[in-house]
Amino acid sequence: MEFAMLKRGIFISQCKYVLDLLSETGLLGCRATETPIEPNLRLQSAKPDELTNRDQFKLLIGKIIYLSHTRPDIAFTVSVVSEFMYSLGLEHYDAVCRILRYLKGTQGKGLLFENHRHL
């Protein structure tokens, strides 16, 4: 986590973590998207023959869950995708890639804890 002391308060972000995650997944050069999930997306459990690398997917979801602590804008989408950790398919992986593409376009977002002290 990165912390910055500002006149308005303390800003917490995970910009480097996002860049590392994009680099690790090979999406550093991808085109960003404006939303973390497709509107009206209905994910379903995958058939046994559609399963992808479950361990890699779990690790990636875990990293995105950690990131959602400072990025409430992705919390809902992460919860939707993480429901399918044990029955995942290609559509689930595509949904995770969309979250990563969204993060690429919003790397500078974080939490601002404003200083409300009046002197």
PDB file of C-alpha atoms in Angstrom:
ATOM      1  CA  MET A   1       0.000   0.000   0.000  1.00  0.00           C
ATOM      2  CA  GLU A   2       1.134   3.501  -0.708  1.00  0.00           C
ATOM      3  CA  PHE A   3       0.370   6.377   1.625  1.00  0.00           C
ATOM      4  CA  ALA A   4       0.542  10.083   0.821  1.00  0.00           C
ATOM      5  CA  MET A   5       0.157  12.914   3.296  1.00  0.00           C
ATOM      6  CA  LEU A   6      -1.836  15.726   1.708  1.00  0.00           C
ATOM      7  CA  LYS A   7      -3.198  18.988   3.060  1.00  0.00           C
ATOM      8  CA  ARG A   8      -6.680  17.482   2.777  1.00  0.00           C
ATOM      9  CA  GLY A   9      -5.748  14.263   4.614  1.00  0.00           C
ATOM     10  CA  ILE A  10      -4.148  10.877   3.969  1.00  0.00           C
ATOM     11  CA  PHE A  11      -4.457   9.171   0.583  1.00  0.00           C
ATOM     12  CA  ILE A  12      -4.023   5.386   0.371  1.00  0.00           C
ATOM     13  CA  SER A  13      -3.583   3.634  -2.958  1.00  0.00           C
ATOM     14  CA  GLN A  14      -2.108   0.488  -4.453  1.00  0.00           C
ATOM     15  CA  CYS A  15      -0.896   1.794  -7.799  1.00  0.00           C
ATOM     16  CA  LYS A  16       2.312  -0.268  -7.829  1.00  0.00           C
ATOM     17  CA  TYR A  17       0.364  -3.373  -6.838  1.00  0.00           C
ATOM     18  CA  VAL A  18      -1.987  -2.843  -9.811  1.00  0.00           C
ATOM     19  CA  LEU A  19       0.972  -2.404 -12.175  1.00  0.00           C
ATOM     20  CA  ASP A  20       2.626  -5.556 -10.817  1.00  0.00           C
ATOM     21  CA  LEU A  21      -0.637  -7.491 -11.192  1.00  0.00           C
ATOM     22  CA  LEU A  22      -1.093  -6.317 -14.788  1.00  0.00           C
ATOM     23  CA  SER A  23       2.496  -7.214 -15.594  1.00  0.00           C
ATOM     24  CA  GLU A  24       2.195 -10.636 -13.953  1.00  0.00           C
ATOM     25  CA  THR A  25      -0.933 -11.488 -15.949  1.00  0.00           C
ATOM     26  CA  GLY A  26       0.421 -10.144 -19.244  1.00  0.00           C
ATOM     27  CA  LEU A  27      -2.198  -7.376 -19.416  1.00  0.00           C
ATOM     28  CA  LEU A  28       0.119  -4.399 -18.946  1.00  0.00           C
ATOM     29  CA  GLY A  29      -0.312  -3.402 -22.586  1.00  0.00           C
ATOM     30  CA  CYS A  30      -4.060  -4.048 -22.731  1.00  0.00           C
ATOM     31  CA  ARG A  31      -6.680  -1.462 -23.540  1.00  0.00           C
ATOM     32  CA  ALA A  32      -8.526  -0.155 -20.477  1.00  0.00           C
ATOM     33  CA  THR A  33     -12.272  -0.473 -19.994  1.00  0.00           C
ATOM     34  CA  GLU A  34     -14.583   1.986 -18.244  1.00  0.00           C
ATOM     35  CA  THR A  35     -16.495  -0.505 -16.082  1.00  0.00           C
ATOM     36  CA  PRO A  36     -15.262  -3.470 -14.015  1.00  0.00           C
ATOM     37  CA  ILE A  37     -18.076  -5.766 -15.196  1.00  0.00           C
ATOM     38  CA  GLU A  38     -20.264  -6.044 -18.260  1.00  0.00           C
ATOM     39  CA  PRO A  39     -23.783  -4.748 -17.641  1.00  0.00           C
ATOM     40  CA  ASN A  40     -26.311  -7.539 -17.045  1.00  0.00           C
ATOM     41  CA  LEU A  41     -23.609 -10.238 -16.960  1.00  0.00           C
ATOM     42  CA  ARG A  42     -24.987 -13.522 -15.586  1.00  0.00           C
ATOM     43  CA  LEU A  43     -22.227 -15.905 -14.590  1.00  0.00           C
ATOM     44  CA  GLN A  44     -23.056 -19.566 -14.075  1.00  0.00           C
ATOM     45  CA  SER A  45     -21.129 -22.552 -12.809  1.00  0.00           C
ATOM     46  CA  ALA A  46     -18.944 -24.084 -15.474  1.00  0.00           C
ATOM     47  CA  LYS A  47     -19.324 -27.614 -16.783  1.00  0.00           C
ATOM     48  CA  PRO A  48     -16.521 -29.976 -15.710  1.00  0.00           C
ATOM     49  CA  ASP A  49     -14.946 -29.943 -19.181  1.00  0.00           C
ATOM     50  CA  GLU A  50     -14.741 -26.117 -19.183  1.00  0.00           C
ATOM     51  CA  LEU A  51     -12.633 -25.800 -16.040  1.00  0.00           C
ATOM     52  CA  THR A  52      -9.419 -23.844 -16.315  1.00  0.00           C
ATOM     53  CA  ASN A  53      -6.419 -23.841 -13.986  1.00  0.00           C
ATOM     54  CA  ARG A  54      -8.245 -23.578 -10.661  1.00  0.00           C
ATOM     55  CA  ASP A  55      -5.162 -22.830  -8.523  1.00  0.00           C
ATOM     56  CA  GLN A  56      -4.026 -19.977 -10.761  1.00  0.00           C
ATOM     57  CA  PHE A  57      -7.537 -18.533 -10.764  1.00  0.00           C
ATOM     58  CA  LYS A  58      -7.797 -18.723  -6.949  1.00  0.00           C
ATOM     59  CA  LEU A  59      -4.467 -16.950  -6.577  1.00  0.00           C
ATOM     60  CA  LEU A  60      -5.525 -14.196  -8.976  1.00  0.00           C
ATOM     61  CA  ILE A  61      -8.883 -13.716  -7.225  1.00  0.00           C
ATOM     62  CA  GLY A  62      -7.079 -13.562  -3.869  1.00  0.00           C
ATOM     63  CA  LYS A  63      -4.856 -10.780  -5.157  1.00  0.00           C
ATOM     64  CA  ILE A  64      -7.827  -8.843  -6.483  1.00  0.00           C
ATOM     65  CA  ILE A  65      -9.684  -9.326  -3.164  1.00  0.00           C
ATOM     66  CA  TYR A  66      -6.663  -7.814  -1.390  1.00  0.00           C
ATOM     67  CA  LEU A  67      -6.764  -4.906  -3.811  1.00  0.00           C
ATOM     68  CA  SER A  68     -10.472  -4.301  -3.129  1.00  0.00           C
ATOM     69  CA  HIS A  69      -9.597  -3.171   0.424  1.00  0.00           C
ATOM     70  CA  THR A  70      -8.539   0.176  -1.007  1.00  0.00           C
ATOM     71  CA  ARG A  71     -10.757   0.027  -4.095  1.00  0.00           C
ATOM     72  CA  PRO A  72     -14.422  -0.152  -3.061  1.00  0.00           C
ATOM     73  CA  ASP A  73     -15.357   0.491  -6.708  1.00  0.00           C
ATOM     74  CA  ILE A  74     -14.451  -3.127  -7.547  1.00  0.00           C
ATOM     75  CA  ALA A  75     -15.781  -4.802  -4.389  1.00  0.00           C
ATOM     76  CA  PHE A  76     -19.128  -5.867  -5.860  1.00  0.00           C
ATOM     77  CA  THR A  77     -17.589  -7.229  -9.057  1.00  0.00           C
ATOM     78  CA  VAL A  78     -14.939  -9.140  -7.117  1.00  0.00           C
ATOM     79  CA  SER A  79     -17.625 -10.714  -4.909  1.00  0.00           C
ATOM     80  CA  VAL A  80     -19.600 -11.806  -7.993  1.00  0.00           C
ATOM     81  CA  VAL A  81     -16.574 -13.452  -9.623  1.00  0.00           C
ATOM     82  CA  SER A  82     -15.272 -15.040  -6.420  1.00  0.00           C
ATOM     83  CA  GLU A  83     -18.552 -16.955  -5.973  1.00  0.00           C
ATOM     84  CA  PHE A  84     -17.356 -19.286  -8.740  1.00  0.00           C
ATOM     85  CA  MET A  85     -13.910 -20.131  -7.404  1.00  0.00           C
ATOM     86  CA  TYR A  86     -14.743 -23.830  -7.359  1.00  0.00           C
ATOM     87  CA  SER A  87     -16.665 -24.069 -10.624  1.00  0.00           C
ATOM     88  CA  LEU A  88     -14.930 -21.738 -13.008  1.00  0.00           C
ATOM     89  CA  GLY A  89     -14.699 -21.586 -16.743  1.00  0.00           C
ATOM     90  CA  LEU A  90     -13.562 -19.292 -19.495  1.00  0.00           C
ATOM     91  CA  GLU A  91     -16.354 -16.754 -18.938  1.00  0.00           C
ATOM     92  CA  HIS A  92     -15.190 -16.361 -15.330  1.00  0.00           C
ATOM     93  CA  TYR A  93     -11.620 -15.786 -16.434  1.00  0.00           C
ATOM     94  CA  ASP A  94     -12.859 -13.215 -18.973  1.00  0.00           C
ATOM     95  CA  ALA A  95     -14.711 -11.419 -16.163  1.00  0.00           C
ATOM     96  CA  VAL A  96     -11.512 -11.298 -14.090  1.00  0.00           C
ATOM     97  CA  CYS A  97      -9.598  -9.954 -17.103  1.00  0.00           C
ATOM     98  CA  ARG A  98     -12.218  -7.225 -17.442  1.00  0.00           C
ATOM     99  CA  ILE A  99     -11.616  -6.222 -13.811  1.00  0.00           C
ATOM    100  CA  LEU A 100      -7.895  -6.015 -14.574  1.00  0.00           C
ATOM    101  CA  ARG A 101      -8.554  -3.929 -17.687  1.00  0.00           C
ATOM    102  CA  TYR A 102     -10.692  -1.596 -15.570  1.00  0.00           C
ATOM    103  CA  LEU A 103      -7.887  -1.317 -13.033  1.00  0.00           C
ATOM    104  CA  LYS A 104      -5.480  -0.359 -15.793  1.00  0.00           C
ATOM    105  CA  GLY A 105      -7.563   2.730 -16.546  1.00  0.00           C
ATOM    106  CA  THR A 106      -8.061   3.653 -12.886  1.00  0.00           C
ATOM    107  CA  GLN A 107      -4.624   3.025 -11.369  1.00  0.00           C
ATOM    108  CA  GLY A 108      -4.566   6.304  -9.470  1.00  0.00           C
ATOM    109  CA  LYS A 109      -7.756   5.670  -7.502  1.00  0.00           C
ATOM    110  CA  GLY A 110      -7.644   4.965  -3.803  1.00  0.00           C
ATOM    111  CA  LEU A 111      -9.035   6.086  -0.462  1.00  0.00           C
ATOM    112  CA  LEU A 112      -8.814   9.611   0.914  1.00  0.00           C
ATOM    113  CA  PHE A 113      -9.180  10.050   4.649  1.00  0.00           C
ATOM    114  CA  GLU A 114      -9.907  13.744   4.965  1.00  0.00           C
ATOM    115  CA  ASN A 115      -8.592  15.851   7.790  1.00  0.00           C
ATOM    116  CA  HIS A 116     -11.616  17.490   9.416  1.00  0.00           C
ATOM    117  CA  ARG A 117      -9.811  19.095  12.338  1.00  0.00           C
ATOM    118  CA  HIS A 118     -10.638  22.714  12.754  1.00  0.00           C
ATOM    119  CA  LEU A 119      -7.921  24.780  14.372  1.00  0.00           C
TER     120      LEU A 119
END
